[in-house]
Structures are given as structure tokens and as C-alpha cells.
Coordinates of C-alpha atoms and ligand atoms in Angstrom, one line a residue:
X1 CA 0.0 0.0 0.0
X2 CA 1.0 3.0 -0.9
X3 CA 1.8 5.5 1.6
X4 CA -1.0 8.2 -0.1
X5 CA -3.3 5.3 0.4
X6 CA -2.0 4.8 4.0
X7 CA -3.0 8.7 4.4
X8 CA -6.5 8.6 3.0
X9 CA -7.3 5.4 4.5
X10 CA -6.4 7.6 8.4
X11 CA -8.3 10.2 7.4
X12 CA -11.3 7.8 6.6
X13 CA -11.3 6.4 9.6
X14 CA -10.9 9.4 12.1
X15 CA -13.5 10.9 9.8
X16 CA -16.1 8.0 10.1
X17 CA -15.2 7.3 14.0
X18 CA -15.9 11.3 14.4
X19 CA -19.4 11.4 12.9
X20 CA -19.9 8.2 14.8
X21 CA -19.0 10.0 18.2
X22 CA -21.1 12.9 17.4
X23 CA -24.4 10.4 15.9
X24 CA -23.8 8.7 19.3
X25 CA -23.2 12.2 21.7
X26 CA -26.0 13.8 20.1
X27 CA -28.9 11.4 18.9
X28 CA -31.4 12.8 16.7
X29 CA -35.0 12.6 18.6
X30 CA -37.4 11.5 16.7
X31 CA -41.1 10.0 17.7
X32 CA -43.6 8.0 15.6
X33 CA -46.9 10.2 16.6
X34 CA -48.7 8.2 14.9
X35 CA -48.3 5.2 17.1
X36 CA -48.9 8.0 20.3
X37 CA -52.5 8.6 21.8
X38 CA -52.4 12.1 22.7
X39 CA -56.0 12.2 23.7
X40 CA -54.8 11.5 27.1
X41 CA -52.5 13.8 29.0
X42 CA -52.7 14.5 32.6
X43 CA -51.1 16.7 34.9
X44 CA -50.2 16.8 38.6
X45 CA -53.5 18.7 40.1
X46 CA -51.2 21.3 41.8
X47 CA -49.4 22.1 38.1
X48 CA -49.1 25.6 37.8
X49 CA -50.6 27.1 34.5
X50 CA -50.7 29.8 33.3
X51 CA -50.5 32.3 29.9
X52 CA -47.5 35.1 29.1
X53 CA -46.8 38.6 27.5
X54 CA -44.7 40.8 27.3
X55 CA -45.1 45.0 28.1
X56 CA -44.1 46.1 24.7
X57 CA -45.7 43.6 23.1
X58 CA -49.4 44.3 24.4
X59 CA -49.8 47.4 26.5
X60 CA -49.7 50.0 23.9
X61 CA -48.3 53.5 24.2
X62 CA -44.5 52.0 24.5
X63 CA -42.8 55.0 23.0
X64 CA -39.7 55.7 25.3
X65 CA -37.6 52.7 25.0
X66 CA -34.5 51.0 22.5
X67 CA -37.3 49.7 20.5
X68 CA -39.3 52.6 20.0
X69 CA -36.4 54.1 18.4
X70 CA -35.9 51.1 16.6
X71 CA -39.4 50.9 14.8
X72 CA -39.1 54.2 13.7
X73 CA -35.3 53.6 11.8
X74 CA -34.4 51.9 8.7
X75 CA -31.7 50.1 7.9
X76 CA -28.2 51.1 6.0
X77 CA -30.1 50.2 2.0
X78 CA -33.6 52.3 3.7
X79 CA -35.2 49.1 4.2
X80 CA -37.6 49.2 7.7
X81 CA -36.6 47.3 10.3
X82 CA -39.8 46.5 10.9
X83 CA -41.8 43.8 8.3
X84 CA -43.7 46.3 6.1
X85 CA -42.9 49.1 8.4
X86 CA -44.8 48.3 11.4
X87 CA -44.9 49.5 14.9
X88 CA -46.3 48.6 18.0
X89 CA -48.7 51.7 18.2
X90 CA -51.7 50.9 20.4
X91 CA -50.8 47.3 20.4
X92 CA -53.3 45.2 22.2
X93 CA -54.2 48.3 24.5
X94 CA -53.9 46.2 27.3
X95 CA -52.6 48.8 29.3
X96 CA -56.6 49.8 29.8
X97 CA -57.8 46.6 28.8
X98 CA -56.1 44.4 31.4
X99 CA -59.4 43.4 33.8
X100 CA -61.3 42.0 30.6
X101 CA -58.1 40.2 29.7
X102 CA -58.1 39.1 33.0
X103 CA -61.5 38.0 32.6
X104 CA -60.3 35.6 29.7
X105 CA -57.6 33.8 32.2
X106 CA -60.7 32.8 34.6
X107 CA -62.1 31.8 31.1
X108 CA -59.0 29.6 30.0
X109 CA -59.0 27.9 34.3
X110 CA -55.4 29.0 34.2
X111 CA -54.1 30.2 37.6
X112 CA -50.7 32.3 36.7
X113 CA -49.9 35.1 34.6
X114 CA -46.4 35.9 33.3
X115 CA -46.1 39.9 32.4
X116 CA -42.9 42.4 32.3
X117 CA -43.0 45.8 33.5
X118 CA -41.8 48.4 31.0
X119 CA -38.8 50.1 32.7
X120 CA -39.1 52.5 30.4
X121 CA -42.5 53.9 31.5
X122 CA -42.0 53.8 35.4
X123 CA -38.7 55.3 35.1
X124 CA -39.0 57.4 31.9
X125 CA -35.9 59.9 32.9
X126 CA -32.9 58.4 34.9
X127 CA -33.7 58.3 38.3
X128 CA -37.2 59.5 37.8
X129 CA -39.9 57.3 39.1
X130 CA -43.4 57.8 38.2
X131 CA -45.9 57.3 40.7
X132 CA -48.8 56.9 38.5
X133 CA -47.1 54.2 36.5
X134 CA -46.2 52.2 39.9
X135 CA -49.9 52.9 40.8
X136 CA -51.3 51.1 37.2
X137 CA -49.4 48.0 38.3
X138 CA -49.9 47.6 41.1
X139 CA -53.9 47.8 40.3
X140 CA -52.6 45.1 37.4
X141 CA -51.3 42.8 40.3
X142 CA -54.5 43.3 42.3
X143 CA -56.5 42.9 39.5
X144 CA -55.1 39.4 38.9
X145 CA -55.4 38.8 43.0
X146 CA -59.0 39.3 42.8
X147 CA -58.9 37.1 39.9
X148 CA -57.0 33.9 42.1
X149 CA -54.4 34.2 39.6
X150 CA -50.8 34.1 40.8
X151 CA -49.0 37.4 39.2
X152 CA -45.5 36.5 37.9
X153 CA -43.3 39.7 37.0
X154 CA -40.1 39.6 34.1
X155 CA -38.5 42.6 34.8
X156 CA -36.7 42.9 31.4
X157 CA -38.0 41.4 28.3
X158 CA -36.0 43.1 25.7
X159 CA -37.2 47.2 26.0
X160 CA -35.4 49.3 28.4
X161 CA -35.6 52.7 28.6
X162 CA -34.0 55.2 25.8
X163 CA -31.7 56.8 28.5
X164 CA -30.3 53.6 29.7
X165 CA -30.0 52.9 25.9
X166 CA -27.3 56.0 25.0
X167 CA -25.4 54.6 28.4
X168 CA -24.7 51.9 26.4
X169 CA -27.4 49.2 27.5
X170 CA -26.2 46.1 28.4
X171 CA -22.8 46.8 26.3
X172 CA -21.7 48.3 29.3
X173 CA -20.9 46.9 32.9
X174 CA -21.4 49.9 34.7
X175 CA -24.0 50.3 33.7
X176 CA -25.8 46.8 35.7
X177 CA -25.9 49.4 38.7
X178 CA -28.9 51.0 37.3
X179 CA -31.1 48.0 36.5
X180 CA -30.1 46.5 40.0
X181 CA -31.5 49.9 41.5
X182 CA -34.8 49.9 38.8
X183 CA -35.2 45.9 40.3
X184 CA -34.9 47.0 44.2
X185 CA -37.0 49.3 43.7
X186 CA -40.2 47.4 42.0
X187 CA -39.0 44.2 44.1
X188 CA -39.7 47.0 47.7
X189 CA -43.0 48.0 45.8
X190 CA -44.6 44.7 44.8
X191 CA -43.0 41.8 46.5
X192 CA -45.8 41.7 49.4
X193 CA -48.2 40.1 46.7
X194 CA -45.4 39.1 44.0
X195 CA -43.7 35.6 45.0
X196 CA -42.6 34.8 41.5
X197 CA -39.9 36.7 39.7
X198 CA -37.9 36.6 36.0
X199 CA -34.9 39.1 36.2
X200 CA -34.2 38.8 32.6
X201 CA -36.0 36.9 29.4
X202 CA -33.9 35.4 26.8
X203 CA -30.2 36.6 27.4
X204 CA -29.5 34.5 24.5
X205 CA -32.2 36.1 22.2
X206 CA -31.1 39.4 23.3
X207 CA -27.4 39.4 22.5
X208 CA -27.6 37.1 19.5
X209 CA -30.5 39.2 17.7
X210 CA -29.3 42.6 18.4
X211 CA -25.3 42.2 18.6
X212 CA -24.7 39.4 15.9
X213 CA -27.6 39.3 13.7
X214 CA -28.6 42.9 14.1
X215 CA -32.3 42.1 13.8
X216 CA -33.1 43.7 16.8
X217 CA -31.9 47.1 18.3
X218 CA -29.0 48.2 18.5
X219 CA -28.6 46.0 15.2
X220 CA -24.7 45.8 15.4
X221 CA -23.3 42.4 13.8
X222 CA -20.0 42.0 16.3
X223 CA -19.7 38.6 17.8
X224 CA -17.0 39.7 20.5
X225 CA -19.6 42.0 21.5
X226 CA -22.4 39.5 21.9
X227 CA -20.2 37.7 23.7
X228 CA -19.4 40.9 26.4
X229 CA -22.9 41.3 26.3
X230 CA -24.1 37.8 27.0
X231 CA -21.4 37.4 30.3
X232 CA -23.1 41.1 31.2
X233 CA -26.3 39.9 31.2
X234 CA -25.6 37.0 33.2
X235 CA -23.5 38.5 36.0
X236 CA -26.3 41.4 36.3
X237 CA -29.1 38.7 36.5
X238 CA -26.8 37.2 39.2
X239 CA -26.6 40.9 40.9
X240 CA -29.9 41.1 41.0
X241 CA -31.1 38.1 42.6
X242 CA -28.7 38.5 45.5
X243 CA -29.6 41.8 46.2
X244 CA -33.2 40.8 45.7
X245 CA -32.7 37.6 48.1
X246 CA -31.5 40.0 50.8
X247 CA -34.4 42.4 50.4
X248 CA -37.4 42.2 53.2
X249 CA -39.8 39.3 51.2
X250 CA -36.9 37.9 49.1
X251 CA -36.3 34.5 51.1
X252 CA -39.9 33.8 50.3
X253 CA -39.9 34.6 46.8
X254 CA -38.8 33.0 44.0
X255 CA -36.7 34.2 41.5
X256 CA -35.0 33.1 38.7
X257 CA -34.0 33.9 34.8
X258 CA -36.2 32.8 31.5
X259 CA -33.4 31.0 28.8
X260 CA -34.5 29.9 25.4
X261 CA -33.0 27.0 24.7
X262 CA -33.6 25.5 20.8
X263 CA -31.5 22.7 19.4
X264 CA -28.5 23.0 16.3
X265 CA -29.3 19.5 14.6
X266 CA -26.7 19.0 11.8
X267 CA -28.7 19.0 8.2
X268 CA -26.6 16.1 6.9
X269 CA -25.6 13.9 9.9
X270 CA -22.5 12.4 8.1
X271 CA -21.2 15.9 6.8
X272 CA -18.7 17.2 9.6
X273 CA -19.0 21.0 9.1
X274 CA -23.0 20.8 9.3
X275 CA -21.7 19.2 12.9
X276 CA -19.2 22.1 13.5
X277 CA -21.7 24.6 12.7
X278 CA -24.6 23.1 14.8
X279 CA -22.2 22.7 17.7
X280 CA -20.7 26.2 17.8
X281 CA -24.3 27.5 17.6
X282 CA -25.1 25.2 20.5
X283 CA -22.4 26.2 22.7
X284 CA -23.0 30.0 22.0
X285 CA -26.7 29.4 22.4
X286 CA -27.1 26.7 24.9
X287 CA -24.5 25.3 26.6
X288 CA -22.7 28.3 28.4
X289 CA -25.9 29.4 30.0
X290 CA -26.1 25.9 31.2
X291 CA -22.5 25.4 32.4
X292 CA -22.6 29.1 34.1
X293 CA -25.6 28.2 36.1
X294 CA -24.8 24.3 37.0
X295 CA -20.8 25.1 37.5
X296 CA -20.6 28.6 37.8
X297 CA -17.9 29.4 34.5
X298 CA -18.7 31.3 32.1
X299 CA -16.5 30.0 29.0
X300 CA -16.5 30.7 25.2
X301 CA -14.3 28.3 23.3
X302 CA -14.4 29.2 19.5
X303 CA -10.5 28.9 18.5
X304 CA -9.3 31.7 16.2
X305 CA -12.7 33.6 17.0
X306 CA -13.7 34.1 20.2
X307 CA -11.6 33.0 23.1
X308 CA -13.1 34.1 27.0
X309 CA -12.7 33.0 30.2
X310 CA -14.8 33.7 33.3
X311 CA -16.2 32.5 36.8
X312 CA -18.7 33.2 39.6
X313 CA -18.9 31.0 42.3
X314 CA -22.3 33.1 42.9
X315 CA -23.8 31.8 39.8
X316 CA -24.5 28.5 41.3
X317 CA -26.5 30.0 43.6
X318 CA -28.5 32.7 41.7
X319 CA -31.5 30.4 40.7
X320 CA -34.8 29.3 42.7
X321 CA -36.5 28.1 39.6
X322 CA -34.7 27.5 36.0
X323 CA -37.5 29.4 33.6
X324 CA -37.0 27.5 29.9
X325 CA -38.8 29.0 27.1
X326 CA -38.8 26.0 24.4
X327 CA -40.1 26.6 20.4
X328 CA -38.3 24.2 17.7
X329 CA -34.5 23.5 16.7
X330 CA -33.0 24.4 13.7
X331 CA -31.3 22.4 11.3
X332 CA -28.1 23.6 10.2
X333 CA -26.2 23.4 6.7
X334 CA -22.6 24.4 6.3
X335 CA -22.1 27.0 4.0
X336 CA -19.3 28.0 2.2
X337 CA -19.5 31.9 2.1
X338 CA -17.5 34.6 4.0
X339 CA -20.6 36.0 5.2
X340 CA -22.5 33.3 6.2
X341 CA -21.1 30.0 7.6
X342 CA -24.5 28.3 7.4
X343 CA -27.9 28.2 6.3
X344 CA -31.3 27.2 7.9
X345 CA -32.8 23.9 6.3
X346 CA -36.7 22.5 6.6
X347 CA -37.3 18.8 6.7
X348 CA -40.3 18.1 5.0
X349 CA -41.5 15.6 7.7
X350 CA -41.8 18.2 9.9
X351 CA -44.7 21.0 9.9
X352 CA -43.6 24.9 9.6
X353 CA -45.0 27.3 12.0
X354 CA -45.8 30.4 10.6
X355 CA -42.2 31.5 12.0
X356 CA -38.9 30.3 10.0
X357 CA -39.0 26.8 12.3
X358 CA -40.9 23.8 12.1
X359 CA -43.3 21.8 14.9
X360 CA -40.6 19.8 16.9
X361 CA -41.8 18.5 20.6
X362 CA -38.9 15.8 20.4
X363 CA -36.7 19.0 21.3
X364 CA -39.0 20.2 24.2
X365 CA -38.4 17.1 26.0
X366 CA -34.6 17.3 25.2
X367 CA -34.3 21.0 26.1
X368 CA -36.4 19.8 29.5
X369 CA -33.3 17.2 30.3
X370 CA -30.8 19.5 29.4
X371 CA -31.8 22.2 31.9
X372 CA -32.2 19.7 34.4
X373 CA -28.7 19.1 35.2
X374 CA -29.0 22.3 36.7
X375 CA -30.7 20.9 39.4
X376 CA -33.0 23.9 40.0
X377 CA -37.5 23.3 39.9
X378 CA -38.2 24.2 36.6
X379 CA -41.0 26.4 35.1
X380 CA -41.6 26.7 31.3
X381 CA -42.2 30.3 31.1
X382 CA -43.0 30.4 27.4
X383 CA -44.6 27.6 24.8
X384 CA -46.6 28.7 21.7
X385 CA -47.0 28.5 18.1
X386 CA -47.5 31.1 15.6
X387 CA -50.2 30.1 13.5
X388 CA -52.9 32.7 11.6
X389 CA -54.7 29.8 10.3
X390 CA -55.0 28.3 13.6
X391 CA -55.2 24.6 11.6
X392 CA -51.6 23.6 13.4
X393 CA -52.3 25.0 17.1
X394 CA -53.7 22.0 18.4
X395 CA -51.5 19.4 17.5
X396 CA -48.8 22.0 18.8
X397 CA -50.6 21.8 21.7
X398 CA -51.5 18.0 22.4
X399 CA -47.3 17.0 21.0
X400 CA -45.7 19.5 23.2
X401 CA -47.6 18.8 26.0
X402 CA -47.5 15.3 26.1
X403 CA -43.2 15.7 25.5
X404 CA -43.7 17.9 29.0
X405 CA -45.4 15.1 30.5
X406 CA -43.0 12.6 29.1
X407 CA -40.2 14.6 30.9
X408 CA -42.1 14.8 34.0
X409 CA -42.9 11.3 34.2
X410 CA -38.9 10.5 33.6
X411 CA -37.9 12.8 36.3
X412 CA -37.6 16.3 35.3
X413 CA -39.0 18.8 38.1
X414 CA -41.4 21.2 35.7
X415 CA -43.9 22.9 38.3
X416 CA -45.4 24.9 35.6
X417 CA -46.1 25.8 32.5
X418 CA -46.9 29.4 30.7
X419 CA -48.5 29.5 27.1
X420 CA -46.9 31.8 24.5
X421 CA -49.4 34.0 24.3
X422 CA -52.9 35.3 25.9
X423 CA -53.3 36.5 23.1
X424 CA -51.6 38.1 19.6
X425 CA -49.5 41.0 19.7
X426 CA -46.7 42.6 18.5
X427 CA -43.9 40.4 17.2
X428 CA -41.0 42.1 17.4
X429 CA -39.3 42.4 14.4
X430 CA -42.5 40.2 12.7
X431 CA -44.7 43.2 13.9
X432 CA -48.1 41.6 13.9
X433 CA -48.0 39.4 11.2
X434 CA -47.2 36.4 13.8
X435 CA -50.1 35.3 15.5
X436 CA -49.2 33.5 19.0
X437 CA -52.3 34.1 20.9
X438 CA -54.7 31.8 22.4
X439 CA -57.2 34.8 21.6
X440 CA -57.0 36.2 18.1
X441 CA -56.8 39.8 17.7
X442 CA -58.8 42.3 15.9
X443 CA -56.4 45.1 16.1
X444 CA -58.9 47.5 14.6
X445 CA -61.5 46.9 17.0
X446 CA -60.0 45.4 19.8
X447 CA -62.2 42.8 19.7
X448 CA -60.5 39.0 21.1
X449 CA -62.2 35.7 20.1
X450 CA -61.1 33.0 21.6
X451 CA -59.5 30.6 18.7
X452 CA -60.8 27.3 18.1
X453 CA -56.6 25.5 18.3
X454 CA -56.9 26.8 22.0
X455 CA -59.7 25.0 23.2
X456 CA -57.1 21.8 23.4
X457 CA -55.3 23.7 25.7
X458 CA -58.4 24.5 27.8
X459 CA -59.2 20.7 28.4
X460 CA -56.0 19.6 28.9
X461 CA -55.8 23.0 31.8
X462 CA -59.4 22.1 33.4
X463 CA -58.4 18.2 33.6
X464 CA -57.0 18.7 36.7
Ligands
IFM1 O1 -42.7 37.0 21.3 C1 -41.6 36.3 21.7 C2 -41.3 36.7 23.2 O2 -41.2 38.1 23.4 C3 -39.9 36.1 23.6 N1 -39.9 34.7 23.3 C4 -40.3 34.2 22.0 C5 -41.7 34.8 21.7 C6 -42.2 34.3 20.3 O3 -41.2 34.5 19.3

């Protein structure tokens, strides 16, 4: 044999014993639902459940904060950042609304309701508190008392105010000081009849969208900086919760972060760079939030790239609940471009939402075990399609459920679950083209129905 031969033959066989590794690390999960009866699925009867929104996304009159700005700018070719311009206007006017929406949880039999205050409103000049603002909430949080539902605040999801914005945001360390002092300061006002708290939704989503992507706001593409940002994010949620903890109320409250965790399958499972671009995107995505929380390092190991180092023996202890938001996965293909080392690909087993990813509860119940080797109770603090023709909701419904229960019944400690949304609203980047909501919209008049796809939800709720 030649000695060429010898080479190839070694390369062949690392090759094929590296796929086979990866094949056997990172099993593709895949269910005949066909052969599962989804009719029933039963929960524990003291399961928490309950619906989510977001401030921006449904109160209306939102027009002081990074995305504000951001709705009314165009990109560098003039092209809105918005689709077809949008902005979040009025929204669902739920700022006025609230007690009828309220009405519609009693409706549903859920008994929580996940909402985010909007910083940006109750402290519209730095250091400037509004009283009247403070007062609206707390009637919101009185309003769901009355109601028996159990209020459960995110104090940011995505919008902070504009003047926090040209300090730099979250780019900046210094400035963490200021959302810790916005966080005492709601946690001294509400935490009497607030026991549930989110510090920060979607760190991931965040960084990755507005600092690598530049969907979002500020829309910089500048993955060292996503990186700064992401470590920022975490040490100020782990700020928070100890100053929080050692607030009057805070050893009887429970506080914790929301994560989105979606899975990086490899498009071809033989081809090694669709591996090395679904892992990297894992790692950046997934798996330091997980290794920060369960060992307390914060570590970002892309050679040549991005190289960072970092630990906090305090981020062990920074979580009474692990809050997972869980959608779809995404299948990645290498791509050989400068720009872009990969593409997006859709299976066509698998059923598109109306957002660029598919119906994949497999992943649910592998994003539940993943989080649980945090060893922290776990809530799912957002699950929801987007689907205007409401002819895919309830199979969303009945295969993600019955993946939570699957996880539940194999060990996994989920004490609730919150659905993605009450109700349509504003979609971010989307605007309101994306319809998530139990209740559809009528943004013209208001006027919610509740949609037919929902009523699975309701039965599987009021089975308890
Ligand atoms: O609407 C968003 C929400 O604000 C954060 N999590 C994902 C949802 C649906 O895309």
C-alpha cells in the first residue's frame, strides 16, 4: 500500500469514528406520533398554568424605550426594520384593557400570569420614578389577585428605557448598577403580593439578535460584543437576585432567569462541518448558560474567534427556579461563504410554523433534560405557536404537552407551565404578522375571540 493510500485510509477512519461520536453524543430525537395517543395527557393537580406577555408587546403607548427608536429607523439600504414598516402603536391596549383580559384567564382555568413591567414607562428619565405608572401596576397585580391568579413579573424582556439605551445598554458593565437599583425598587413596591420573579427573558435572544444578527436594536453584527454582552447579562441577573434575596420578602420569593433553549441538529448527519456549525451554535446558544448556572464558569471556546474565560462561584446559587422558554430546533447546513457560515434547512417531515421553524416537541423534552442538570424546579415560562390559520395549534398543543409530561414522568421537576401568548401582539421584528395568541386579535377593533386550536389547551388545563 501505498503511503498516499495509508493517508487517506487515516483520514477515513478518524473521519467516520468522528461522525460516529457525534451520531452517538447527540442522537437525533425523533417519535412516531402516529403510534402515540395524545388524547390523554394528565397533569399533577397542583401544576401551575398559566399564559404570558410581554409589556411592549401588548400594552400600547410604549414609546420611550430602544425599541421605539428602533421601529421608527431603517436600515443602512432604507429598508424598515420592521416587516412592512410596522410598529407597536396601540398594540393590544392592554394597558386599559387588562381586567377584561383578565377575565379571559378565569375563562381559559389558568391560575398564573407571566407579564414584564416596561422600565421604560415607570422610570422614563434616569432616576425618575413615576408614581402613576407604579400605581397602574400595582392595580394590574391586584387585579389578577382578585382574579385567584398568581402574578409573575419579568422585569426585562427586551425594551429598556432610551436613556439607559445611549449609556450603552447592556454593552456596558457599569451600567448593571442602574437595572439593579430599577429591580430593588419594583421588588420594595410589589413583593408583598409578587412571589414569582424573572430578572431577565432570553439573554440569548437578546445578545444574538441585536449584537450578531442585528435584527433587533441596536442592530450591530459583532460577535465579541455578543459575547461581552451575554457574560453582562448574566452577571447582572446574578446581581440582582442577590440583592433581591437579601431584600425584606426575598427569602420567600422566587426568582429566577427565563433562557430559550432551541436545538442546532446538523442537516446532513454524516457531513462534519454541518456538525461544527450546529455545535458552535449550541455552545454560543445553549450550553454556556447551562455550564454558568450548573458550575458557575462562564467559557467561550471558538478557536481563532472568540476565546473568553470567566467565573462566579455566585452563579451556582443565583436560581430558585430555572425558567425555559422551548419553540423548535434548527437544522443547520454548512455554508461556504464569508458572510454566512450556514444556512437554515426545513425537513419536509416536519410542519412549519408560521415562524422560520418547524413543529418539533422531540426537542422540548430534550431542552427539559438538558436544563435539568441544573438541578434547579423548573418552570416553562414560554410555549406557543404562531399560526394565523389556527389549523396547526392543536397538534402544537397536544405533541408539546404530552413531550412535557413525558419529561415529567422521567424525572424532570417542571412545576409549571406558561403558554406563548394570551393573546396576539406585536412580534417584534415580525410586527403583527405572527399570531401566537390563544385569543385572536382584531387590532382594529379590539375585539379578542377565543381561537378554536386553543380549546385543546383549555381541556388539557381544566383536567386537573
Ligand atoms: O414573542 C416572543 C417573546 O417576546 C420572547 N420569546 C419568544 C416569543 C415568540 O417569538
Amino acid at each position: 500500500m501505498s503511503m498516499t493510500l495509508i493517508i487517506i485510509v487515516f483520514i477515513l477512519v478518524i473521519y467516520a469514528g468522528a461522525i460516529f461520536l457525534l451520531n452517538l453524543n447527540y442522537p437525533l430525537l425523533k417519535w412516531d406520533w402516529e403510534a402515540i395517543d395524545l388524547k390523554k395527557i394528565i397533569f399533577p393537580k397542583n401544576f401551575t398554568w398559566g399564559t404570558a406577555t410581554a409589556a411592549h408587546q401588548v400594552e400600547g403607548g410604549c414609546d420611550n424605550n430602544n425599541w421605539s427608536d428602533w421601529e421608527n429607523s431603517f436600515d443602512k439600504s432604507g429598508k424598515p426594520r420592521i416587516r412592512e414598516n410596522q410598529t407597536s402603536g396601540d398594540a393590544c391596549c392592554h394597558w386599559d384593557l387588562y381586567p377584561e383580559d383578565f377575565d379571559r384567564l378565569n375563562e381559559l382555568g389558568v391560575n398564573a400570569y407571566r407579564f414584564s413591567l416596561e422600565w421604560s414607562k415607570i422610570e422614563p428619565e434616569e432616576n425618575v420614578f413615576d408614581r402613576n405608572v407604579m400605581d397602574h401596576y400595582s392595580g394590574v397585580i391586584q387585579s389578577l389577585i382578585d382574579r385567584n391568579i398568581t402574578p409573575v413579573i419579568t422585569l426585562h424582556h427586551f425594551t429598556h428605557p432610551i436613556w439607559f439605551d445611549k449609556k450603552g445598554g447592556f454593552e456596558n458593565s457599569e451600567n448593571r448598577s442602574y437595572f439593579v437599583r430599577f429591580c430593588t425598587k419594583m421588588f420594595n413596591e410589589y413583593s408583598d403580593k409578587v412571589k414569582m420573579w424573572c430578572t431577565i427573558n432570553e439573554p440569548g435572544v437578546f445578545a444574538v439578535m441585536g449584537y450578531f444578527t442585528g435584527i433587533f436594536p441596536p442592530g450591530k453584527q459583532d460577535p465579541k460584543l455578543t459575547a461581552h454582552v451575554i457574560k453582562n447579562l448574566l452577571e447582572t441577573h446574578v446581581q440582582v437576585y442577590h440583592t433581591l434575596k437579601n431584600l425584606p420578602n426575598g427569602q420567600d420569593s422566587q426568582i429566577g432567569i427565563v433562557k430559550n433553549i432551541n436545538q442546532f441538529d446538523p442537516w446532513r448527519r454524516w457531513h462534519l462541518l454541518d456538525w461544527v456549525v450546529s455545535r458552535i451554535n449550541d455552545h454560543i446558544f445553549n450550553t454556556i448558560f447551562i455550564d454558568f448556572f450548573e458550575k458557575g464558569q462562564f467559557k467561550i471556546n471558538i478557536p481563532g474567534f472568540i476565546q473568553t474565560s470567566h467565573s462566579n462561584s455566585k452563579a451556582v446559587d443565583s436560581l430558585d427556579f430555572f425558567g425555559l422558554n422551548y419553540y423548535s430546533h434548527s437544522y443547520m447546513k454548512f455554508k461556504p461563504s464569508l458572510n454566512e457560515f450556514f444556512e437554515h434547512q426545513f425537513p419536509a417531515d416536519e410542519i412549519k410554523t408560521d415562524m422560520e421553524y418547524t413543529i418539533y416537541a422531540e426537542g422540548f423534552y430534550r431542552a427539559i433534560q438538558s436544563v435539568s442538570k441544573i438541578n434547579k424546579p423548573i418552570y416553562i415560562t414560554e410555549n406557543g405557536i404562531a399560526d394565523k390559520t389556527d389549523d396547526r395549534r392543536k397538534i402544537y398543543i397536544e405533541r408539546y404537552l404530552f413531550a412535557l409530561r413525558k419529561a415529567m414522568e422521567n424525572g424532570a421537576d417542571v412545576k409549571g407551565y406558561f403558554y406563548w401568548s394570551l393573546m396576539d401582539n406585536f412580534e417584534w421584528a415580525e410586527g403583527y404578522d405572527m399570531c401566537f395568541g390563544l385569543y385572536e386579535v382584531d387590532f382594529k377593533t379590539q375585539k379578542r375571540t377565543l381561537r378554536k386550536g386553543a380549546e385543546r389547551f383549555k381541556e388539557i388545563v381544566n383536567q386537573r
